[in-house]
PDB file of C-alpha atoms in Angstrom:
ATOM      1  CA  UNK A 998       0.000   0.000   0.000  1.00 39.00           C
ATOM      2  CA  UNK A 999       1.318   3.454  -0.956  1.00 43.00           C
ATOM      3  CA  UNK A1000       1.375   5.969   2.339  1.00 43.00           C
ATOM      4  CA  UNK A1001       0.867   8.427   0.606  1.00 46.00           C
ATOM      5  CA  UNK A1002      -2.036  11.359   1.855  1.00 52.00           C
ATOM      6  CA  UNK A1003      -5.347  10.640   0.573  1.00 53.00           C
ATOM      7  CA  UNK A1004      -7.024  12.713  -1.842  1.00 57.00           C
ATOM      8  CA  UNK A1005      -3.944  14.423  -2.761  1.00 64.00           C
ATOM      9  CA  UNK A1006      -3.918  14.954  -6.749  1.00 69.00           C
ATOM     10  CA  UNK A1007      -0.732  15.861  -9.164  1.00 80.00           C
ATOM     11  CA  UNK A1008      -1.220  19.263 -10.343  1.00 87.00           C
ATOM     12  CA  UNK A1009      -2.212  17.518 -13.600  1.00 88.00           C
ATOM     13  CA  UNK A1010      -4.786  15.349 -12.360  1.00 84.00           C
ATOM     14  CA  UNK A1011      -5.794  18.258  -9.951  1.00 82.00           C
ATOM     15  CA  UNK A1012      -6.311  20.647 -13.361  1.00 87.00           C
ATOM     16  CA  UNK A1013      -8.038  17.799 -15.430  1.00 89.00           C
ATOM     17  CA  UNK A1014     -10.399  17.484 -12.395  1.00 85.00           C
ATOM     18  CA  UNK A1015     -10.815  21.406 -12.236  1.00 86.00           C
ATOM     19  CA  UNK A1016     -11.887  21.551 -15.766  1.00 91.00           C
ATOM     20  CA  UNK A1017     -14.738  18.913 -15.437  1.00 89.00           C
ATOM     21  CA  UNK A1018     -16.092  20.071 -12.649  1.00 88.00           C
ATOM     22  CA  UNK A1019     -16.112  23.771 -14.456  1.00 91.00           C
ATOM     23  CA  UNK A1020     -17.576  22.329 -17.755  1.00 93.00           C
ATOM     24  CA  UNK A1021     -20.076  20.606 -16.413  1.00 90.00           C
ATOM     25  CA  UNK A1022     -21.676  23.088 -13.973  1.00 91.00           C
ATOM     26  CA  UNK A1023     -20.356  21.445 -10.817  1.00 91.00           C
ATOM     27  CA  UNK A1024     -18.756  24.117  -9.344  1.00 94.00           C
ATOM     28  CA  UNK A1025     -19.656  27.490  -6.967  1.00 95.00           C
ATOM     29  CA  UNK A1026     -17.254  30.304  -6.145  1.00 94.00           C
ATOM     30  CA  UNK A1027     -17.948  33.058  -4.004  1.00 95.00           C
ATOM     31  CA  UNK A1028     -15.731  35.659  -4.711  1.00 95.00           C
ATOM     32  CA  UNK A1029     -15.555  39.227  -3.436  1.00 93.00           C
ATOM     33  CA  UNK A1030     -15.010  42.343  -4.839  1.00 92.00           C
ATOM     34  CA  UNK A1031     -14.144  45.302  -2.587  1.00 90.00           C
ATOM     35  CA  UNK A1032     -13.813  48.944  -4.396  1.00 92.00           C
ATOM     36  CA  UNK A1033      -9.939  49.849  -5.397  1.00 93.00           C
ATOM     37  CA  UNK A1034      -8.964  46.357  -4.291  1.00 91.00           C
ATOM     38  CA  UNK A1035      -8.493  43.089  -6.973  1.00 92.00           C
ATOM     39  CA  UNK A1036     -11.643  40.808  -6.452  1.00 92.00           C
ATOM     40  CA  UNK A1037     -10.369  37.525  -4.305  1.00 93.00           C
ATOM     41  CA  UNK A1038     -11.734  33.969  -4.168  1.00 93.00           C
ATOM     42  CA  UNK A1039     -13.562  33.475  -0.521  1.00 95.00           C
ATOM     43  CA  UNK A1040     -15.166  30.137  -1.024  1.00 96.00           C
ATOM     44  CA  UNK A1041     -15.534  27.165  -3.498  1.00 94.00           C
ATOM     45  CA  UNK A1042     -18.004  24.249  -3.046  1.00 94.00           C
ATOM     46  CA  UNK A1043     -17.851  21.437  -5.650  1.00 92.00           C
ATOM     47  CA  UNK A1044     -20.785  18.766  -6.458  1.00 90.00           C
ATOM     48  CA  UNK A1045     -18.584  15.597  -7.443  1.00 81.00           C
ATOM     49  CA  UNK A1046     -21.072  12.701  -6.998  1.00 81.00           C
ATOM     50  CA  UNK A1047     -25.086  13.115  -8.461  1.00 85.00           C
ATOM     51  CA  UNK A1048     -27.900  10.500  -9.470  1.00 87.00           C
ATOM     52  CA  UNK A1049     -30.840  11.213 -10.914  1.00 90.00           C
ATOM     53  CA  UNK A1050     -32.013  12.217  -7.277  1.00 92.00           C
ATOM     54  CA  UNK A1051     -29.321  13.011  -5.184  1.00 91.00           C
ATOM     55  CA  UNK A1052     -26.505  15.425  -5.834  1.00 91.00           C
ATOM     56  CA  UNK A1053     -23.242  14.843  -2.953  1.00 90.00           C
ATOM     57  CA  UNK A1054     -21.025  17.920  -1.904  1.00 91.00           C
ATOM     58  CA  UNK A1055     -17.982  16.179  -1.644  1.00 81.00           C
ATOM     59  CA  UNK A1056     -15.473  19.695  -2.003  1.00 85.00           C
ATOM     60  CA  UNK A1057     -15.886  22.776  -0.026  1.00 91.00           C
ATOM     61  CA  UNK A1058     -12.593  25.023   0.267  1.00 91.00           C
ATOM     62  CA  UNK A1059     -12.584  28.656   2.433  1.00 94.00           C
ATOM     63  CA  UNK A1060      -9.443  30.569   1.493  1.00 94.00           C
ATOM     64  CA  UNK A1061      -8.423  31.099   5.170  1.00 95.00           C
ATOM     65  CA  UNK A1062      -8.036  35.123   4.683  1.00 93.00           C
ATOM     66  CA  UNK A1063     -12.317  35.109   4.390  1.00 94.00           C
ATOM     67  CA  UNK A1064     -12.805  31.811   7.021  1.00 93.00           C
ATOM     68  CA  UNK A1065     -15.200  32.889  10.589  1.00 93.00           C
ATOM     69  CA  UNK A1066     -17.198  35.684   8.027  1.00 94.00           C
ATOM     70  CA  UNK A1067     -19.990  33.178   6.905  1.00 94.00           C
ATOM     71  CA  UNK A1068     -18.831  33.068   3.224  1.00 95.00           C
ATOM     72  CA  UNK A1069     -18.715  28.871   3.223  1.00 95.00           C
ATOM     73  CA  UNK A1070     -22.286  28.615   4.963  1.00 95.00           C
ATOM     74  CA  UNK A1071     -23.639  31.249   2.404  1.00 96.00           C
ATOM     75  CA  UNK A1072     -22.256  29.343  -0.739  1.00 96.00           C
ATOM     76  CA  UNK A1073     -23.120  25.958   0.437  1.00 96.00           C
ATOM     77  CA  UNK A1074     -27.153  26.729   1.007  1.00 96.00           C
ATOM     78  CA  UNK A1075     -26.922  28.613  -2.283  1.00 96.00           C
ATOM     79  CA  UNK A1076     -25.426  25.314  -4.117  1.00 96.00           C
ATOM     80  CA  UNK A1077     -28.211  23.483  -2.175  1.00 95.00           C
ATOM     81  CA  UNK A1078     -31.176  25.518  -2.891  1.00 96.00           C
ATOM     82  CA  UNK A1079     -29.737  25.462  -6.804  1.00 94.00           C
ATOM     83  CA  UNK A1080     -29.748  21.646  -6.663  1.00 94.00           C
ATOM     84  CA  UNK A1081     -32.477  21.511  -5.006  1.00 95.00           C
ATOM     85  CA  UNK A1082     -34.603  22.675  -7.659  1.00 95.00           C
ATOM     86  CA  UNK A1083     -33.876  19.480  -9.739  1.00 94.00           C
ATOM     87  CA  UNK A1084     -33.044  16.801  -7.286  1.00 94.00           C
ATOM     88  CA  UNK A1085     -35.102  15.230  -4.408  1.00 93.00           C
ATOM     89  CA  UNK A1086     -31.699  15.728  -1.799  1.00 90.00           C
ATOM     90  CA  UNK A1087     -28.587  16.968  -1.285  1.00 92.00           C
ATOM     91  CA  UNK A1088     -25.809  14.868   0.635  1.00 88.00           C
ATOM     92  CA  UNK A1089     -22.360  15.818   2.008  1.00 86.00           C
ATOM     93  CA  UNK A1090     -19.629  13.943   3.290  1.00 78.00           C
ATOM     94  CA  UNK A1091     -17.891  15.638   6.718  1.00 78.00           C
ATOM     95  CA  UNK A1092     -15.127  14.170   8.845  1.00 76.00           C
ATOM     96  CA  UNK A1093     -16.104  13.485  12.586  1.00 74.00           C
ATOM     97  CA  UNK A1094     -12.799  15.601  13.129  1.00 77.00           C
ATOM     98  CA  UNK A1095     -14.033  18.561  11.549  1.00 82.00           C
ATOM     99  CA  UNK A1096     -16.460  20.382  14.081  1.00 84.00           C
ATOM    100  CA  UNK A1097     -15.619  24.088  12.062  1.00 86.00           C
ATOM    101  CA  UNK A1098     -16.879  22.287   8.937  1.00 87.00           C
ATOM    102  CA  UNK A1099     -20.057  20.243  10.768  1.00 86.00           C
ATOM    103  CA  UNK A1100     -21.156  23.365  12.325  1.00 88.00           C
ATOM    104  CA  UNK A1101     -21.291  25.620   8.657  1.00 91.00           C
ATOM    105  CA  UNK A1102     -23.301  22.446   7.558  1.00 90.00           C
ATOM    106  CA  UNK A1103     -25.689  22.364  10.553  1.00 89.00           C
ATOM    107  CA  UNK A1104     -26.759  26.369  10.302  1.00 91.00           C
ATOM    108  CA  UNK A1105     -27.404  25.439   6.389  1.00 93.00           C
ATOM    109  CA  UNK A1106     -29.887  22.929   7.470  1.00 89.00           C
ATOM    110  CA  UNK A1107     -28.152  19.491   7.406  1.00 88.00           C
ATOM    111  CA  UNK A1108     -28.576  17.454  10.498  1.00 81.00           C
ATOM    112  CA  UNK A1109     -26.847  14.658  12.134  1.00 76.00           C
ATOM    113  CA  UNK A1110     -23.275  16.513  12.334  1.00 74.00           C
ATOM    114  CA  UNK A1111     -23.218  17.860  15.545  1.00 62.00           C
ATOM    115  CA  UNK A1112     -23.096  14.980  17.656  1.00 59.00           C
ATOM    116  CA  UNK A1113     -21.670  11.624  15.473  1.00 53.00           C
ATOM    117  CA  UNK A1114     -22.921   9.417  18.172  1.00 59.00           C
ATOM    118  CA  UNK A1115     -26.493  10.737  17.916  1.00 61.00           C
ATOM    119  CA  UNK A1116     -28.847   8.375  15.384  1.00 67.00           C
ATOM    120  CA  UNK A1117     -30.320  10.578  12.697  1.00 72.00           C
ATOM    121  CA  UNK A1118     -32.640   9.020  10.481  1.00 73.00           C
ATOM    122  CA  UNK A1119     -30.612   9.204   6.534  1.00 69.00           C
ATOM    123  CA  UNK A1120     -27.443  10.315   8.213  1.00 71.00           C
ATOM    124  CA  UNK A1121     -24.593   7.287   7.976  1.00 68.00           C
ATOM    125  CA  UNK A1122     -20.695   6.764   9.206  1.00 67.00           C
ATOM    126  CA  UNK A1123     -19.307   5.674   6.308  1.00 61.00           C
ATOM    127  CA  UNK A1124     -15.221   5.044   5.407  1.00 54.00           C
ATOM    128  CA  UNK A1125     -13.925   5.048   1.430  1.00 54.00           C
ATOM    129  CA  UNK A1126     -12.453   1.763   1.010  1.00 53.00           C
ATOM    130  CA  UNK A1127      -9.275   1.662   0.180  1.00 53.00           C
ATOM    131  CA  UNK A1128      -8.000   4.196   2.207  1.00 54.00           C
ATOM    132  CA  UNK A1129      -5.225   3.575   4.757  1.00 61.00           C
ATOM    133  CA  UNK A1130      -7.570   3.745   8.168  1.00 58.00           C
ATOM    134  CA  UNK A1131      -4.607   5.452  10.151  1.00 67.00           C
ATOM    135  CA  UNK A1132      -4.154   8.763   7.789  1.00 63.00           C
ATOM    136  CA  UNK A1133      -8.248   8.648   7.013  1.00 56.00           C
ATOM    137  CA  UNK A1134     -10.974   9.308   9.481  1.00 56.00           C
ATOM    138  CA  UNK A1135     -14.401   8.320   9.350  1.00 50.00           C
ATOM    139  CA  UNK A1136     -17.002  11.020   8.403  1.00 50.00           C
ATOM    140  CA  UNK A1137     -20.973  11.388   7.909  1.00 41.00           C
ATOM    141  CA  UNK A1138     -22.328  10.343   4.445  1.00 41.00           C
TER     142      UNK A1138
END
């Protein structure tokens, strides 16, 4: 098995993936623009995984110069009431080690994240197979 970090992409494979997800419509930025200042990227949220009914936010990034200002929770229910206008849900993956990242998804409406020993109806611990168990921690699906 190759110890390498999970989910880390070449900067080829990370640029093939960029231009997909742009093509087909699967990606959100929220960027700001200030007067007499360049605009700047605040938040991205990607849609990586869809059905016919379900669409899964698997990629949300804050550039950490905009992070505790609400710009990730704003982006995120605007992605979700987008998809929700054509699918039934919306799903997200979090890791239980993440409380920052649980707590944007919890104000947006998603339940099940605050406490990962709590039983929510539709909300699952799940693990990627494949992935060494010591570097990867198990998150909500």
């Amino acid at each position: 098995f190759n110890h390498q970090d999970p989910f880390t992409l070449t900067e080829r494979k990370a640029l093939k993936e960029a231009r997909y997800l742009i093509k087909g419509g699967l990606v959100w930025v929220l960027e700001v623009r200030r007067p007499g200042q360049p605009s700047d990227l605040a938040s991205l949220v990607a849609i990586t995984r869809t059905s016919s009914n379900v669409a899964g936010i698997t990629k949300v990034y804050t550039n950490p110069r905009w992070r505790k200002r609400g710009c990730a929770e704003r982006l995120v229910r605007h992605v979700c009431q987008h998809v929700l206008a054509t699918k039934a849900a919306v799903v997200l993956y979090v890791a239980h080690n993440n409380p920052a990242a649980a707590g944007v998804y919890h104000r947006v409406g998603f339940q099940g994240l605050a406490d990962s020993k709590a039983r929510v109806d539709g909300v699952e611990n799940w693990l990627e197979l494949g992935f060494d168990r010591e570097l990867v921690q198990l998150g909500h699906w």
